[in-house]
mmCIF file of C-alpha atoms in Angstrom:
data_model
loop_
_atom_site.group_PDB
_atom_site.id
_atom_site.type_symbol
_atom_site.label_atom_id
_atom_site.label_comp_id
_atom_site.label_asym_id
_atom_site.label_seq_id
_atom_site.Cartn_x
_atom_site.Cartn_y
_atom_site.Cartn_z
ATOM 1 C CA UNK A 1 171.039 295.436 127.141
ATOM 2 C CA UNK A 2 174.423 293.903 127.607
ATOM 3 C CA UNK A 3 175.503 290.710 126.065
ATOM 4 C CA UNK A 4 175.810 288.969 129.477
ATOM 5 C CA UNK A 5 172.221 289.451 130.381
ATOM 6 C CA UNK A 6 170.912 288.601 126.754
ATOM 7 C CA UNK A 7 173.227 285.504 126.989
ATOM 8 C CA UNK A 8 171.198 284.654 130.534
ATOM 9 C CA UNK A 9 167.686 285.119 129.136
ATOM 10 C CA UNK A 10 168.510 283.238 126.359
ATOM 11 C CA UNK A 11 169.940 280.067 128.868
ATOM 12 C CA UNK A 12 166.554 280.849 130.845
ATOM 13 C CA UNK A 13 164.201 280.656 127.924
ATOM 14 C CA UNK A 14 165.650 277.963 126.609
ATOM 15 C CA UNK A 15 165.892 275.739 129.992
ATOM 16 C CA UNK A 16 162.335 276.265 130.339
ATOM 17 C CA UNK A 17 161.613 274.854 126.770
ATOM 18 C CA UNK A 18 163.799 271.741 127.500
ATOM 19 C CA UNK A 19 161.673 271.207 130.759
ATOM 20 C CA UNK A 20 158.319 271.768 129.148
ATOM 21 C CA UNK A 21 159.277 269.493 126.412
ATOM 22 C CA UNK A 22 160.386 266.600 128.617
ATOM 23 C CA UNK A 23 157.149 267.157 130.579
ATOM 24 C CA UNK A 24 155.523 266.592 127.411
ATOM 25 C CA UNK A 25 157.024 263.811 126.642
ATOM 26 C CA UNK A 26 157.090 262.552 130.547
ATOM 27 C CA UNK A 27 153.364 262.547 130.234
ATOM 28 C CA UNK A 28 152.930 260.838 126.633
ATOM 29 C CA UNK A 29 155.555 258.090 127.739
ATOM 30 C CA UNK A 30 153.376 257.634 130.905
ATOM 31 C CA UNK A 31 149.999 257.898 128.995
ATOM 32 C CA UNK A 32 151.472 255.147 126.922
ATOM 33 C CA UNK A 33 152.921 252.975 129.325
ATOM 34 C CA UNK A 34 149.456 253.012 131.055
ATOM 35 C CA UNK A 35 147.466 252.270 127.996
ATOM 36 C CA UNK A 36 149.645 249.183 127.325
ATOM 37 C CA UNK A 37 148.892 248.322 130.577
ATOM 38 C CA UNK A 38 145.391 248.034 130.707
ATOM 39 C CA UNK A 39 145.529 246.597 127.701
ATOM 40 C CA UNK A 40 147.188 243.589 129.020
ATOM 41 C CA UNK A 41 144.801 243.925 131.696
ATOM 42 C CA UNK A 42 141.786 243.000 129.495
ATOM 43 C CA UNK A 43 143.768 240.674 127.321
ATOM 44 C CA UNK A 44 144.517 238.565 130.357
ATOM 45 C CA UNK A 45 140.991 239.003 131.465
ATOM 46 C CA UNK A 46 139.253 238.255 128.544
ATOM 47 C CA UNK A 47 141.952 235.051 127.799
ATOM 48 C CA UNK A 48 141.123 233.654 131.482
ATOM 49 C CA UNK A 49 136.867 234.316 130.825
ATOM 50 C CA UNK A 50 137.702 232.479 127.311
ATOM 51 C CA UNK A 51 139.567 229.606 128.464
ATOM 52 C CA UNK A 52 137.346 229.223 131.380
ATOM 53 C CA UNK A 53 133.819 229.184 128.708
ATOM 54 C CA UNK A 54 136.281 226.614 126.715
ATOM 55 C CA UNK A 55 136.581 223.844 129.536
ATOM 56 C CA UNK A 56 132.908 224.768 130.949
ATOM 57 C CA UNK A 57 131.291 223.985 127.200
ATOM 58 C CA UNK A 58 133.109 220.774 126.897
ATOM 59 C CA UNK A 59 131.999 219.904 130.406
ATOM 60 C CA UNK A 60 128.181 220.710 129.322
ATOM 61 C CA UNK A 61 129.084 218.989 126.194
ATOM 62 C CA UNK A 62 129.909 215.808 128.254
ATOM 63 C CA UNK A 63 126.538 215.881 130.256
ATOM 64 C CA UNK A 64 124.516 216.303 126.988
ATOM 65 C CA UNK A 65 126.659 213.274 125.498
ATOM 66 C CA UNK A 66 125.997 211.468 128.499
ATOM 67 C CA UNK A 67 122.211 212.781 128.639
ATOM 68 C CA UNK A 68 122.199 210.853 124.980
ATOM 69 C CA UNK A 69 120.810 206.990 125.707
ATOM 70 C CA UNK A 70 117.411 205.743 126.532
ATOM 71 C CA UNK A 71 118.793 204.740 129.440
ATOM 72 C CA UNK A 72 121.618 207.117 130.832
ATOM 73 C CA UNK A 73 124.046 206.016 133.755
ATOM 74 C CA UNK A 74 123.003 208.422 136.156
ATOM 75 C CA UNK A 75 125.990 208.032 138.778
ATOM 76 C CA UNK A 76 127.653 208.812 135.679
ATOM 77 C CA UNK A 77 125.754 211.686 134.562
ATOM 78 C CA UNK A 78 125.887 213.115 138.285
ATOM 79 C CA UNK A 79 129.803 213.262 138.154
ATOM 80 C CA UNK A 80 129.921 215.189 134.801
ATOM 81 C CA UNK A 81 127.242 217.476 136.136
ATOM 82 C CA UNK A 82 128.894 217.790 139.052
ATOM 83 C CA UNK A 83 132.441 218.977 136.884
ATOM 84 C CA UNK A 84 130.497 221.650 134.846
ATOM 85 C CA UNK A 85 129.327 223.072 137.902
ATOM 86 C CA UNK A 86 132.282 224.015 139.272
ATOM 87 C CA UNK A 87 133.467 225.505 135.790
ATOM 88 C CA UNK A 88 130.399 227.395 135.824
ATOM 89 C CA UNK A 89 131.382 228.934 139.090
ATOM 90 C CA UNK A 90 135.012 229.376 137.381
ATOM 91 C CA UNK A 91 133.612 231.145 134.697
ATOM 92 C CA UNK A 92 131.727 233.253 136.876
ATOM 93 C CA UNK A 93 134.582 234.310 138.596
ATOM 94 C CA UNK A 94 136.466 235.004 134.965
ATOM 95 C CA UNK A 95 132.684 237.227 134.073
ATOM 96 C CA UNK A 96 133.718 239.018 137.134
ATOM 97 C CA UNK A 97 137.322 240.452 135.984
ATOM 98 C CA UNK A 98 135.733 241.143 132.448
ATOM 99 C CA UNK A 99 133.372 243.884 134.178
ATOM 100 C CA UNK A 100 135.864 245.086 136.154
ATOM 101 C CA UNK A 101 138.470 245.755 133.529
ATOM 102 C CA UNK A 102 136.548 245.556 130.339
ATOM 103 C CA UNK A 103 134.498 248.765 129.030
ATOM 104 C CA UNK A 104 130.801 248.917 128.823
ATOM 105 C CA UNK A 105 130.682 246.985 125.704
ATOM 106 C CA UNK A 106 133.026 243.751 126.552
ATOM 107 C CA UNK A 107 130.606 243.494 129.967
ATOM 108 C CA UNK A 108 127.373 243.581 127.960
ATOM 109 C CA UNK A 109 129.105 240.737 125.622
ATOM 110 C CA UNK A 110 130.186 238.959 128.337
ATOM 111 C CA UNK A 111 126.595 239.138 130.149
ATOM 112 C CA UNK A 112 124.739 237.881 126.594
ATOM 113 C CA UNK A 113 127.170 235.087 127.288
ATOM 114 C CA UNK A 114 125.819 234.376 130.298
ATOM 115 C CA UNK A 115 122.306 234.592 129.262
ATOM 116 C CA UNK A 116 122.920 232.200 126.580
ATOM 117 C CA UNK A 117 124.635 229.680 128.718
ATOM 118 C CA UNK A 118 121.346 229.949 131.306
ATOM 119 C CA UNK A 119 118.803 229.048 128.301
ATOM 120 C CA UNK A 120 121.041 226.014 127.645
ATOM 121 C CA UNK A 121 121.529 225.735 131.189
ATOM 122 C CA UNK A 122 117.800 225.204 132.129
ATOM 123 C CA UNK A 123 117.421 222.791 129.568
ATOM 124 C CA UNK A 124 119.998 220.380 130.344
ATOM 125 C CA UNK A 125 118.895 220.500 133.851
ATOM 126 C CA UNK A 126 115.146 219.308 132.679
ATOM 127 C CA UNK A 127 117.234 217.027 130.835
ATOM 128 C CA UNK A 128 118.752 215.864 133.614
ATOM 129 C CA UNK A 129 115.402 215.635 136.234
ATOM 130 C CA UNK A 130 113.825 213.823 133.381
ATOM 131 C CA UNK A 131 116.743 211.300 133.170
ATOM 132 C CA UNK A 132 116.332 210.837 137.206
ATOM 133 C CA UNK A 133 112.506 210.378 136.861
ATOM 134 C CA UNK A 134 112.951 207.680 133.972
ATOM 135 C CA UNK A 135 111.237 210.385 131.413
ATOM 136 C CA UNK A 136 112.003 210.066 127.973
ATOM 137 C CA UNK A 137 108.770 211.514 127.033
ATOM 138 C CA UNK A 138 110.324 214.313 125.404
ATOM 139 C CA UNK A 139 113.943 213.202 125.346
ATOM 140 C CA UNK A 140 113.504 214.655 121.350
ATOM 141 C CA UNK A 141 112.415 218.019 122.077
ATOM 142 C CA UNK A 142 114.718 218.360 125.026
ATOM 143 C CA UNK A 143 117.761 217.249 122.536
ATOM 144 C CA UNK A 144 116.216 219.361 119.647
ATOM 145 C CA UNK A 145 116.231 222.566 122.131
ATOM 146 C CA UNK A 146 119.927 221.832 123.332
ATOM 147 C CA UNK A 147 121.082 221.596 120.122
ATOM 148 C CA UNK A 148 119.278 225.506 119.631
ATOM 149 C CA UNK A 149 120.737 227.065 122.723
ATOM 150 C CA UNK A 150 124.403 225.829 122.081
ATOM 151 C CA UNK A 151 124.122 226.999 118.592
ATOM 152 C CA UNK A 152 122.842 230.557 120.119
ATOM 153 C CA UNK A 153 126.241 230.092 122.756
ATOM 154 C CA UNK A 154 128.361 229.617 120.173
ATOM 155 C CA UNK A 155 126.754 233.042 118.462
ATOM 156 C CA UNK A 156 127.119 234.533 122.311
ATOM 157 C CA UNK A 157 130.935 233.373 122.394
ATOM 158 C CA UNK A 158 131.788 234.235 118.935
ATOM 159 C CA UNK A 159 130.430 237.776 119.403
ATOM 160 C CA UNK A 160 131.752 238.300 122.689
ATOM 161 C CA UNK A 161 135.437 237.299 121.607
ATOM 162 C CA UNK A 162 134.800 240.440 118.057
ATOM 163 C CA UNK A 163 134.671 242.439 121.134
ATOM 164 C CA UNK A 164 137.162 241.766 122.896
ATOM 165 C CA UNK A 165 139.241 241.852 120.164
ATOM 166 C CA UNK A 166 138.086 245.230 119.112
ATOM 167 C CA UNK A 167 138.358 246.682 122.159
ATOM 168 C CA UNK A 168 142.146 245.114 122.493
ATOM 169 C CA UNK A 169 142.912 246.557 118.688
ATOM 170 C CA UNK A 170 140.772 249.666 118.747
ATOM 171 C CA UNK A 171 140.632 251.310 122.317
ATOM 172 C CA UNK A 172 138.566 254.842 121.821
ATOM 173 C CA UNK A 173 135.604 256.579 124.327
ATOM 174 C CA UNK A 174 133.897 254.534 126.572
ATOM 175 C CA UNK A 175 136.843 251.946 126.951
ATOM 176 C CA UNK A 176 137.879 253.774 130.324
ATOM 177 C CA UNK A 177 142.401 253.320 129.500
#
């Protein structure tokens, strides 16, 4: 074989290694890029759906402080009930976002959240009925059993945020990114 040829198949061959390798690394910059990406996805998701369970627990918190004398001001206790509603529905919407960009396990977390926040839920709205009716029959239970479910929240809330951060710090199977 003459040198010229030899000297082309040598340029060939080794264009065709400089292409595969910046394919290579084409894909792994893009495969990277896009994993950052979704991670910032979920951070900002999970943020929002924390901040959102932050201003909707101190709204409760103000109805069960409110909730607290024999005889509560109910015009009073109707405009903080009113406010946690509508953070409810905000954190609803935030609950929404976590399925949508969280994996399997940050969506179960989030939904334990929810259940929890229900349980407490229901019992500050007996709270509440009882108020309206003048009921203070068992004002101590009621109080005794709020006290339970926002402890079991807080448990809900803590857990949910270990997997959020786990999922930010750790992503592996099932995290879909």
């Amino acid at each position: 074989m003459d040198a010229g040829v030899t000297a082309l198949i040598g340029a060939a061959v080794g264009s065709l290694a400089t292409l595969g390798s910046t394919m290579l690394t084409g894909r792994n910059t893009a495969r990277a890029q896009f994993a950052q990406w979704r991670r910032q996805q979920r951070r900002d998701a999970y943020t929002a759906y924390l901040g959102a369970l932050h201003d909707r627990d101190l709204a409760m918190d103000a109805v069960l402080h409110a909730l607290r004398p024999p005889s509560p001001d109910l015009p009073d206790v109707d405009a903080k009930v009113e406010r946690f509603v509508a953070l409810a529905r905000t954190v609803h919407r935030a609950a929404e976002v976590v399925h949508l960009e969280g994996p399997p396990a940050a969506a179960a977390a989030a939904d334990d959240v929810a259940g929890a926040s229900e349980e407490l839920s229901a019992v500050m709205r007996r709270m509440v009925e009882r108020a309206r009716a003048g009921d203070t029959s068992d004002k101590a239970a009621d109080t005794a059993l709020a006290a339970d479910r926002e402890h079991a929240l807080y448990q809900a809330v803590k857990a949910f945020r270990s997997t959020a951060a786990t999922t930010l710090d750790h992503p592996g199977p099932g995290t879909r990114g």
